[in-house]
Each structure stands twice: as C-alpha cells, then as structure tokens.
Amino acid sequence: MPEAGSAAPPRALVRTLLRSGTPAEPAGPPDEHGDLADVGDATLARAARYWVVVPLAYRIAAFVKVFIGFTAANGRLGLGPVLAATVFAVAANTAAMAWVLRSGGLRARVTGRALALDLAVGVALNFAVAATAPASVQPFAVDVSWTWLVGAVAMWAGTSGLPSALWLLVAALPLRALLTLAGGLPLTDQLSVTRSIGCMIALGVAIVLAAGILILLGAGTRFAVDIGIRRGREAERHRTRRIMHDSVLQTLEALAISTPGDDAHAVSRLSEVRSVAKAEAAEIRRRITEPVPNGTTRGFAVELADVATEMARDGLRTQLVAADFADDDKLSQDRRTAMCEAVREALRNTVKHSGTKQVVLRVEERDGGIAVVARDQGEGFDVRERPPGFGITQSILARLAEVGGHGTVDSQPGRGTRVTMWVPS
C-alpha cells in the first residue's frame, strides 16, 4: 500500500482505471488519516459524476456535423429520417446534459440503468433510420445515427472500463450487419461494407480517446490530492511552530529574565513562575484540543481589547482607538483569528524590543478591508540592517498572507516602530 502523502504507482493506477473505469463513490467521507489512494479515489469518483457530459456534448456537435455532411452529399434524398434522428438526438442529449449538471452529476446508483437505457435508445434509433432510409443512401444515413453509439461506447469505457467497451465493440459487428439487412441491402454490398468498417473504426477511436481522458482525469486527481495533502501538512508544521514561538518560547524567555530582588524574594518568584507555567499549559492545551470555532458573537474590537488586556500583564499599556470603526462582523472567523494573533505578536515585540511600555492600537476600514496599526515611540531600529525574525515573518506576515492579507513593518532608530496589518473584509 502506498505511503500516505505519496502518489500511487502509475502502472497500478492506470491498470485499475482501464480495467474498472472510475472508482465507485464511497458511502461516507474518506478517513482524513487514511491512505492517499482512498482520498484520491473518493475525489475521482465525485469528479467522474460529470464524465458523461463529455460524450453527450460530443453527440450534440457530431450529429450536427454529420447531418450537414449527409445533406451536402445526398441532397434531399433520405432527408426525412436523418433530419428526424438528428433533431431527436440533439434535443435528447441537450436535455440529458442539463439534467446531469443540474442534479450534481450522474450518481453511481443510477449509472448502470442510465447507460443501459442510453444504449437501448441508440440501438433503436439506428434501426429506425436503417429501416426508413432509401436503400441508395442507407449506409450514409446509418453513419449519422451511429454517432449515438460512438458516444455510448465512450460512456461505457469511462465508467466501466475497457473490458465493457471492448465487449460493446465486438457486439457492434453483428449489429452493423443487422442494420444493413434492415435496410434491404445484402451483406456483400460494397458501400455498406466500406461504411461499416468506418463505423467500427469510429468506435475504436472513441474507446482509445475515452481511455486517455480517463487516465488523465485519474492521474490529475491523484496528483492534485497529493499536492493538497503536502501543503496541508506544511501548513500544520507552520502552525505548530507558531504555537511554540508565540506561547512556549515567549514564556521561557520571560521566565529567564532576571530582575532585581530575585534572591530576596525567591519564594514569591517561584510562585509566579508556577502560575505562569500553569497558565501557559492551559493555553497550549486549549489550542490543541479545542475545535476551530465556526463563528463568534463578539465584536472584533472587543477581541483586540482582550489581547491588549492580556499584554497588560507584561506591563504594556495599550491605547485602543476604534472610534471610526463600524464593528459589524465583517471579518470571517479565520481572518479574525489571524489578525488577533498577528496583533498579539506585534505587541509582544513592543514589550521585548522597543524600550517603551506604551503603544497605540488603531483599527480602521481601508482598501476594502480592516487594518490594525500598532504604533510605539520606542527605540526603533533600521529595517535594512536588521532582517525580520521568525515572529515577524511567520507570526505576522505569513499568518496574514494565509487569509489574503498582508503586513508591513516601518521603523527608524530613535523614532519608534509602526506595524500595519490588513485583511480583506
């Protein structure tokens, strides 16, 4: 069994698709911890619901084309049955395609019956044309109605695999002979033999093309799932690193800072350390175990105020300015979370690096989104000489980019720092 997260062996995938067609759709969603092949098969099965749209669209275009060719070559001779067959085929396939698209694809539970009915209609249409067309143009008239069977064979090849399509190809030989007899022509009629060979070749080409499209669909789906899983794992690794940086690392650094009087107040300092460790453990447990919230009834400004209150425990006084901000739940939960976490990291950097304990946090609407600007009058730094660290690149910039936002850091020595964070609303 292939390792989860790696593509299945191409030969095995190709053999499975050609032998059995598109996989059956599972009854329930695939296990998120399951094998990549299971996820890929489930995705391919859902995509394959719309496979029949390709042969249906082909029939609509091909019937019009062969009808024009028939009338150009034969004029009004045999026009009645051929025109009737063309109008019926175009209308029926258009209605079928609309039904498939409107109903969310061709479901597995009705695929077998639908394809059998489609094949029966195609056979009946061919016999109707063969029996009513004039003998002199009967082989050409059957060429027009044969278009239906070309699409039918392609459907069977895509949904049931090459064995089913090859059986239909074999069965088409006596069928073509019966159509010749139905038109009152002998089996040795040279025109009928020539046109019959052309019809068989058309079926073979349809099988080959259907198999090629099926392989491309299967390989492309598996490849896309593989990329999605890899990116998901990479995003989870980034999330874990951010949690470690924003919580554990920050706490350890805070605990490592020595202050005057540590020796004289060892008991109280130990009690503080235990309290901080207990609070941090509870916060990490919450992040690990709590489900992702689907929504919130609290305003965005209130959430920012909570962040400011949290940072006040570290001695940072935050002035929150949100007078011109209409807090009306414009942000999705993902963007709220990303913005609050980015603001928290910006305020932590103020505490650690700015040399000041005051910051202004301004919230405003701009450029079709929500912007939060954290401004301090601290020491500042030269952004050209000091490259941004993990906290800025990952906890602020990358986190905002994941939800469609962006951030900038502007600072000069002696003139403080301004961090601008923006997300679309």
PDB file of C-alpha atoms in Angstrom, residues 27-226:
ATOM      1  CA  ALA A  27     -20.779   5.857   1.118  1.00  0.00           C
ATOM      2  CA  GLY A  28     -19.139   8.319   3.508  1.00  0.00           C
ATOM      3  CA  PRO A  29     -16.265  10.778   3.515  1.00  0.00           C
ATOM      4  CA  PRO A  30     -12.780   9.228   3.407  1.00  0.00           C
ATOM      5  CA  ASP A  31     -10.771   8.945   6.615  1.00  0.00           C
ATOM      6  CA  GLU A  32      -8.649  12.071   6.968  1.00  0.00           C
ATOM      7  CA  HIS A  33      -5.845   9.864   8.305  1.00  0.00           C
ATOM      8  CA  GLY A  34      -6.290   7.242   5.608  1.00  0.00           C
ATOM      9  CA  ASP A  35      -4.211   6.364   2.612  1.00  0.00           C
ATOM     10  CA  LEU A  36      -3.769   8.838  -0.218  1.00  0.00           C
ATOM     11  CA  ALA A  37      -5.227   6.304  -2.638  1.00  0.00           C
ATOM     12  CA  ASP A  38      -8.540   6.276  -0.722  1.00  0.00           C
ATOM     13  CA  VAL A  39      -8.736  10.069  -0.727  1.00  0.00           C
ATOM     14  CA  GLY A  40      -7.798  10.192  -4.413  1.00  0.00           C
ATOM     15  CA  ASP A  41     -10.363   7.539  -5.351  1.00  0.00           C
ATOM     16  CA  ALA A  42     -13.109   9.372  -3.472  1.00  0.00           C
ATOM     17  CA  THR A  43     -12.206  12.643  -5.188  1.00  0.00           C
ATOM     18  CA  LEU A  44     -12.011  10.941  -8.585  1.00  0.00           C
ATOM     19  CA  ALA A  45     -15.402   9.304  -8.030  1.00  0.00           C
ATOM     20  CA  ARG A  46     -17.002  12.668  -7.286  1.00  0.00           C
ATOM     21  CA  ALA A  47     -15.373  14.239 -10.352  1.00  0.00           C
ATOM     22  CA  ALA A  48     -16.423  11.266 -12.517  1.00  0.00           C
ATOM     23  CA  ARG A  49     -20.090  12.059 -11.908  1.00  0.00           C
ATOM     24  CA  TYR A  50     -19.733  14.552 -14.725  1.00  0.00           C
ATOM     25  CA  TRP A  51     -17.790  12.266 -17.069  1.00  0.00           C
ATOM     26  CA  VAL A  52     -20.846  11.550 -19.215  1.00  0.00           C
ATOM     27  CA  VAL A  53     -21.103  15.257 -20.074  1.00  0.00           C
ATOM     28  CA  VAL A  54     -18.163  14.815 -22.473  1.00  0.00           C
ATOM     29  CA  PRO A  55     -19.828  12.134 -24.673  1.00  0.00           C
ATOM     30  CA  LEU A  56     -23.145  13.995 -24.501  1.00  0.00           C
ATOM     31  CA  ALA A  57     -21.532  17.213 -25.714  1.00  0.00           C
ATOM     32  CA  TYR A  58     -19.725  15.253 -28.421  1.00  0.00           C
ATOM     33  CA  ARG A  59     -23.004  13.832 -29.696  1.00  0.00           C
ATOM     34  CA  ILE A  60     -24.634  17.255 -29.903  1.00  0.00           C
ATOM     35  CA  ALA A  61     -21.798  18.642 -32.013  1.00  0.00           C
ATOM     36  CA  ALA A  62     -21.143  15.480 -34.024  1.00  0.00           C
ATOM     37  CA  PHE A  63     -24.790  14.922 -35.017  1.00  0.00           C
ATOM     38  CA  VAL A  64     -24.964  18.429 -36.452  1.00  0.00           C
ATOM     39  CA  LYS A  65     -21.685  17.904 -38.310  1.00  0.00           C
ATOM     40  CA  VAL A  66     -22.544  14.537 -39.872  1.00  0.00           C
ATOM     41  CA  PHE A  67     -26.043  15.753 -40.787  1.00  0.00           C
ATOM     42  CA  ILE A  68     -24.544  18.676 -42.698  1.00  0.00           C
ATOM     43  CA  GLY A  69     -22.172  16.272 -44.430  1.00  0.00           C
ATOM     44  CA  PHE A  70     -25.036  13.938 -45.325  1.00  0.00           C
ATOM     45  CA  THR A  71     -27.195  16.672 -46.845  1.00  0.00           C
ATOM     46  CA  ALA A  72     -24.229  18.116 -48.749  1.00  0.00           C
ATOM     47  CA  ALA A  73     -23.526  14.718 -50.322  1.00  0.00           C
ATOM     48  CA  ASN A  74     -27.066  13.439 -50.888  1.00  0.00           C
ATOM     49  CA  GLY A  75     -29.317  16.485 -51.098  1.00  0.00           C
ATOM     50  CA  ARG A  76     -32.960  15.791 -50.218  1.00  0.00           C
ATOM     51  CA  LEU A  77     -32.639  12.046 -50.721  1.00  0.00           C
ATOM     52  CA  GLY A  78     -33.266  10.345 -47.383  1.00  0.00           C
ATOM     53  CA  LEU A  79     -33.510  13.711 -45.652  1.00  0.00           C
ATOM     54  CA  GLY A  80     -36.646  12.874 -43.641  1.00  0.00           C
ATOM     55  CA  PRO A  81     -35.397  10.072 -41.361  1.00  0.00           C
ATOM     56  CA  VAL A  82     -31.936  11.586 -40.996  1.00  0.00           C
ATOM     57  CA  LEU A  83     -33.304  15.006 -40.051  1.00  0.00           C
ATOM     58  CA  ALA A  84     -35.699  13.445 -37.554  1.00  0.00           C
ATOM     59  CA  ALA A  85     -32.892  11.409 -35.991  1.00  0.00           C
ATOM     60  CA  THR A  86     -30.643  14.463 -35.757  1.00  0.00           C
ATOM     61  CA  VAL A  87     -33.307  16.656 -34.146  1.00  0.00           C
ATOM     62  CA  PHE A  88     -34.170  13.919 -31.668  1.00  0.00           C
ATOM     63  CA  ALA A  89     -30.514  13.254 -30.806  1.00  0.00           C
ATOM     64  CA  VAL A  90     -29.622  16.899 -30.290  1.00  0.00           C
ATOM     65  CA  ALA A  91     -32.704  17.534 -28.143  1.00  0.00           C
ATOM     66  CA  ALA A  92     -32.309  14.346 -26.078  1.00  0.00           C
ATOM     67  CA  ASN A  93     -28.594  14.834 -25.421  1.00  0.00           C
ATOM     68  CA  THR A  94     -29.077  18.503 -24.568  1.00  0.00           C
ATOM     69  CA  ALA A  95     -31.779  17.579 -22.060  1.00  0.00           C
ATOM     70  CA  ALA A  96     -29.617  14.783 -20.632  1.00  0.00           C
ATOM     71  CA  MET A  97     -26.622  17.077 -20.219  1.00  0.00           C
ATOM     72  CA  ALA A  98     -28.764  19.721 -18.497  1.00  0.00           C
ATOM     73  CA  TRP A  99     -30.167  17.078 -16.149  1.00  0.00           C
ATOM     74  CA  VAL A 100     -26.699  15.760 -15.246  1.00  0.00           C
ATOM     75  CA  LEU A 101     -25.379  19.249 -14.494  1.00  0.00           C
ATOM     76  CA  ARG A 102     -28.475  20.286 -12.552  1.00  0.00           C
ATOM     77  CA  SER A 103     -28.610  17.118 -10.433  1.00  0.00           C
ATOM     78  CA  GLY A 104     -24.945  17.201  -9.387  1.00  0.00           C
ATOM     79  CA  GLY A 105     -23.648  14.596 -11.801  1.00  0.00           C
ATOM     80  CA  LEU A 106     -24.580  11.022 -12.626  1.00  0.00           C
ATOM     81  CA  ARG A 107     -24.770   9.168  -9.320  1.00  0.00           C
ATOM     82  CA  ALA A 108     -23.331   5.665  -9.031  1.00  0.00           C
ATOM     83  CA  ARG A 109     -26.675   4.122  -8.052  1.00  0.00           C
ATOM     84  CA  VAL A 110     -28.253   5.101 -11.375  1.00  0.00           C
ATOM     85  CA  THR A 111     -25.229   4.867 -13.672  1.00  0.00           C
ATOM     86  CA  GLY A 112     -25.836   1.275 -14.778  1.00  0.00           C
ATOM     87  CA  ARG A 113     -29.523   1.798 -15.575  1.00  0.00           C
ATOM     88  CA  ALA A 114     -28.856   5.133 -17.276  1.00  0.00           C
ATOM     89  CA  LEU A 115     -26.145   3.724 -19.551  1.00  0.00           C
ATOM     90  CA  ALA A 116     -28.268   0.671 -20.418  1.00  0.00           C
ATOM     91  CA  LEU A 117     -31.202   2.920 -21.327  1.00  0.00           C
ATOM     92  CA  ASP A 118     -28.922   5.165 -23.349  1.00  0.00           C
ATOM     93  CA  LEU A 119     -27.545   2.197 -25.276  1.00  0.00           C
ATOM     94  CA  ALA A 120     -31.040   0.829 -25.947  1.00  0.00           C
ATOM     95  CA  VAL A 121     -32.179   4.202 -27.308  1.00  0.00           C
ATOM     96  CA  GLY A 122     -29.124   4.320 -29.568  1.00  0.00           C
ATOM     97  CA  VAL A 123     -29.770   0.849 -30.982  1.00  0.00           C
ATOM     98  CA  ALA A 124     -33.463   1.648 -31.563  1.00  0.00           C
ATOM     99  CA  LEU A 125     -32.564   4.924 -33.290  1.00  0.00           C
ATOM    100  CA  ASN A 126     -30.157   3.149 -35.637  1.00  0.00           C
ATOM    101  CA  PHE A 127     -32.719   0.531 -36.588  1.00  0.00           C
ATOM    102  CA  ALA A 128     -35.344   3.232 -37.210  1.00  0.00           C
ATOM    103  CA  VAL A 129     -33.005   5.103 -39.567  1.00  0.00           C
ATOM    104  CA  ALA A 130     -31.779   1.918 -41.264  1.00  0.00           C
ATOM    105  CA  ALA A 131     -35.320   0.704 -41.954  1.00  0.00           C
ATOM    106  CA  THR A 132     -36.713   4.010 -43.264  1.00  0.00           C
ATOM    107  CA  ALA A 133     -33.854   5.481 -45.278  1.00  0.00           C
ATOM    108  CA  PRO A 134     -33.776   4.830 -49.057  1.00  0.00           C
ATOM    109  CA  ALA A 135     -31.544   1.882 -49.960  1.00  0.00           C
ATOM    110  CA  SER A 136     -29.250   4.008 -52.133  1.00  0.00           C
ATOM    111  CA  VAL A 137     -28.209   6.229 -49.210  1.00  0.00           C
ATOM    112  CA  GLN A 138     -28.931   3.863 -46.336  1.00  0.00           C
ATOM    113  CA  PRO A 139     -25.257   3.299 -45.371  1.00  0.00           C
ATOM    114  CA  PHE A 140     -24.700   7.066 -45.220  1.00  0.00           C
ATOM    115  CA  ALA A 141     -27.881   7.549 -43.175  1.00  0.00           C
ATOM    116  CA  VAL A 142     -26.736   4.934 -40.671  1.00  0.00           C
ATOM    117  CA  ASP A 143     -23.442   6.805 -40.365  1.00  0.00           C
ATOM    118  CA  VAL A 144     -25.433   9.699 -38.909  1.00  0.00           C
ATOM    119  CA  SER A 145     -27.352   7.650 -36.336  1.00  0.00           C
ATOM    120  CA  TRP A 146     -24.194   5.655 -35.491  1.00  0.00           C
ATOM    121  CA  THR A 147     -22.893   8.798 -33.771  1.00  0.00           C
ATOM    122  CA  TRP A 148     -25.112   7.921 -30.831  1.00  0.00           C
ATOM    123  CA  LEU A 149     -23.381   4.566 -30.381  1.00  0.00           C
ATOM    124  CA  VAL A 150     -19.937   6.174 -30.577  1.00  0.00           C
ATOM    125  CA  GLY A 151     -20.854   8.310 -27.579  1.00  0.00           C
ATOM    126  CA  ALA A 152     -22.394   5.313 -25.796  1.00  0.00           C
ATOM    127  CA  VAL A 153     -19.211   3.258 -26.119  1.00  0.00           C
ATOM    128  CA  ALA A 154     -17.179   6.180 -24.769  1.00  0.00           C
ATOM    129  CA  MET A 155     -19.505   6.374 -21.751  1.00  0.00           C
ATOM    130  CA  TRP A 156     -19.087   2.679 -21.008  1.00  0.00           C
ATOM    131  CA  ALA A 157     -15.313   2.888 -21.378  1.00  0.00           C
ATOM    132  CA  GLY A 158     -15.116   5.723 -18.872  1.00  0.00           C
ATOM    133  CA  THR A 159     -17.496   4.352 -16.252  1.00  0.00           C
ATOM    134  CA  SER A 160     -16.961   0.580 -16.512  1.00  0.00           C
ATOM    135  CA  GLY A 161     -13.503   0.213 -18.021  1.00  0.00           C
ATOM    136  CA  LEU A 162     -12.066  -1.148 -21.256  1.00  0.00           C
ATOM    137  CA  PRO A 163     -13.462  -4.710 -20.942  1.00  0.00           C
ATOM    138  CA  SER A 164     -17.050  -3.442 -21.134  1.00  0.00           C
ATOM    139  CA  ALA A 165     -16.234  -1.142 -24.039  1.00  0.00           C
ATOM    140  CA  LEU A 166     -14.450  -3.918 -25.935  1.00  0.00           C
ATOM    141  CA  TRP A 167     -17.438  -6.214 -25.484  1.00  0.00           C
ATOM    142  CA  LEU A 168     -19.611  -3.500 -26.999  1.00  0.00           C
ATOM    143  CA  LEU A 169     -17.153  -3.182 -29.875  1.00  0.00           C
ATOM    144  CA  VAL A 170     -17.447  -6.905 -30.556  1.00  0.00           C
ATOM    145  CA  ALA A 171     -21.252  -6.745 -30.327  1.00  0.00           C
ATOM    146  CA  ALA A 172     -21.250  -3.857 -32.794  1.00  0.00           C
ATOM    147  CA  LEU A 173     -20.115  -6.153 -35.625  1.00  0.00           C
ATOM    148  CA  PRO A 174     -23.332  -8.212 -35.832  1.00  0.00           C
ATOM    149  CA  LEU A 175     -25.357  -5.101 -35.053  1.00  0.00           C
ATOM    150  CA  ARG A 176     -23.913  -3.306 -38.061  1.00  0.00           C
ATOM    151  CA  ALA A 177     -24.718  -6.354 -40.185  1.00  0.00           C
ATOM    152  CA  LEU A 178     -28.315  -6.385 -38.922  1.00  0.00           C
ATOM    153  CA  LEU A 179     -28.652  -2.698 -39.787  1.00  0.00           C
ATOM    154  CA  THR A 180     -27.581  -3.454 -43.334  1.00  0.00           C
ATOM    155  CA  LEU A 181     -30.187  -6.211 -43.610  1.00  0.00           C
ATOM    156  CA  ALA A 182     -32.840  -3.945 -42.071  1.00  0.00           C
ATOM    157  CA  GLY A 183     -32.345  -1.566 -44.968  1.00  0.00           C
ATOM    158  CA  GLY A 184     -32.920  -4.317 -47.531  1.00  0.00           C
ATOM    159  CA  LEU A 185     -29.272  -4.477 -48.617  1.00  0.00           C
ATOM    160  CA  PRO A 186     -27.178  -7.639 -48.900  1.00  0.00           C
ATOM    161  CA  LEU A 187     -24.228  -8.080 -46.554  1.00  0.00           C
ATOM    162  CA  THR A 188     -21.941  -8.110 -49.585  1.00  0.00           C
ATOM    163  CA  ASP A 189     -22.956  -4.604 -50.662  1.00  0.00           C
ATOM    164  CA  GLN A 190     -19.670  -2.804 -51.235  1.00  0.00           C
ATOM    165  CA  LEU A 191     -20.857   0.571 -49.927  1.00  0.00           C
ATOM    166  CA  SER A 192     -22.297  -0.989 -46.793  1.00  0.00           C
ATOM    167  CA  VAL A 193     -19.063  -2.883 -46.117  1.00  0.00           C
ATOM    168  CA  THR A 194     -16.979   0.267 -46.541  1.00  0.00           C
ATOM    169  CA  ARG A 195     -19.195   2.364 -44.307  1.00  0.00           C
ATOM    170  CA  SER A 196     -19.356  -0.456 -41.718  1.00  0.00           C
ATOM    171  CA  ILE A 197     -15.559  -0.506 -41.491  1.00  0.00           C
ATOM    172  CA  GLY A 198     -15.617   3.243 -40.956  1.00  0.00           C
ATOM    173  CA  CYS A 199     -18.189   2.873 -38.178  1.00  0.00           C
ATOM    174  CA  MET A 200     -16.086   0.230 -36.404  1.00  0.00           C
ATOM    175  CA  ILE A 201     -13.013   2.431 -36.625  1.00  0.00           C
ATOM    176  CA  ALA A 202     -15.005   5.287 -35.070  1.00  0.00           C
ATOM    177  CA  LEU A 203     -15.890   3.060 -32.120  1.00  0.00           C
ATOM    178  CA  GLY A 204     -12.246   2.075 -31.673  1.00  0.00           C
ATOM    179  CA  VAL A 205     -11.137   5.691 -31.729  1.00  0.00           C
ATOM    180  CA  ALA A 206     -13.817   6.553 -29.142  1.00  0.00           C
ATOM    181  CA  ILE A 207     -12.530   3.807 -26.825  1.00  0.00           C
ATOM    182  CA  VAL A 208      -8.933   4.994 -27.139  1.00  0.00           C
ATOM    183  CA  LEU A 209      -9.864   8.631 -26.511  1.00  0.00           C
ATOM    184  CA  ALA A 210     -12.078   7.721 -23.554  1.00  0.00           C
ATOM    185  CA  ALA A 211      -9.277   5.661 -22.037  1.00  0.00           C
ATOM    186  CA  GLY A 212      -6.830   8.533 -22.487  1.00  0.00           C
ATOM    187  CA  ILE A 213      -9.195  11.049 -20.882  1.00  0.00           C
ATOM    188  CA  LEU A 214      -9.858   8.625 -18.031  1.00  0.00           C
ATOM    189  CA  ILE A 215      -6.140   8.197 -17.336  1.00  0.00           C
ATOM    190  CA  LEU A 216      -5.563  11.942 -17.413  1.00  0.00           C
ATOM    191  CA  LEU A 217      -8.520  12.508 -15.077  1.00  0.00           C
ATOM    192  CA  GLY A 218      -7.322   9.865 -12.632  1.00  0.00           C
ATOM    193  CA  ALA A 219      -3.677  10.888 -12.647  1.00  0.00           C
ATOM    194  CA  GLY A 220      -4.553  14.577 -12.422  1.00  0.00           C
ATOM    195  CA  THR A 221      -6.903  13.993  -9.491  1.00  0.00           C
ATOM    196  CA  ARG A 222      -4.347  11.880  -7.621  1.00  0.00           C
ATOM    197  CA  PHE A 223      -1.656  14.481  -8.286  1.00  0.00           C
ATOM    198  CA  ALA A 224      -3.895  17.307  -7.060  1.00  0.00           C
ATOM    199  CA  VAL A 225      -4.773  15.397  -3.886  1.00  0.00           C
ATOM    200  CA  ASP A 226      -1.088  14.693  -3.282  1.00  0.00           C
TER     201      ASP A 226
END
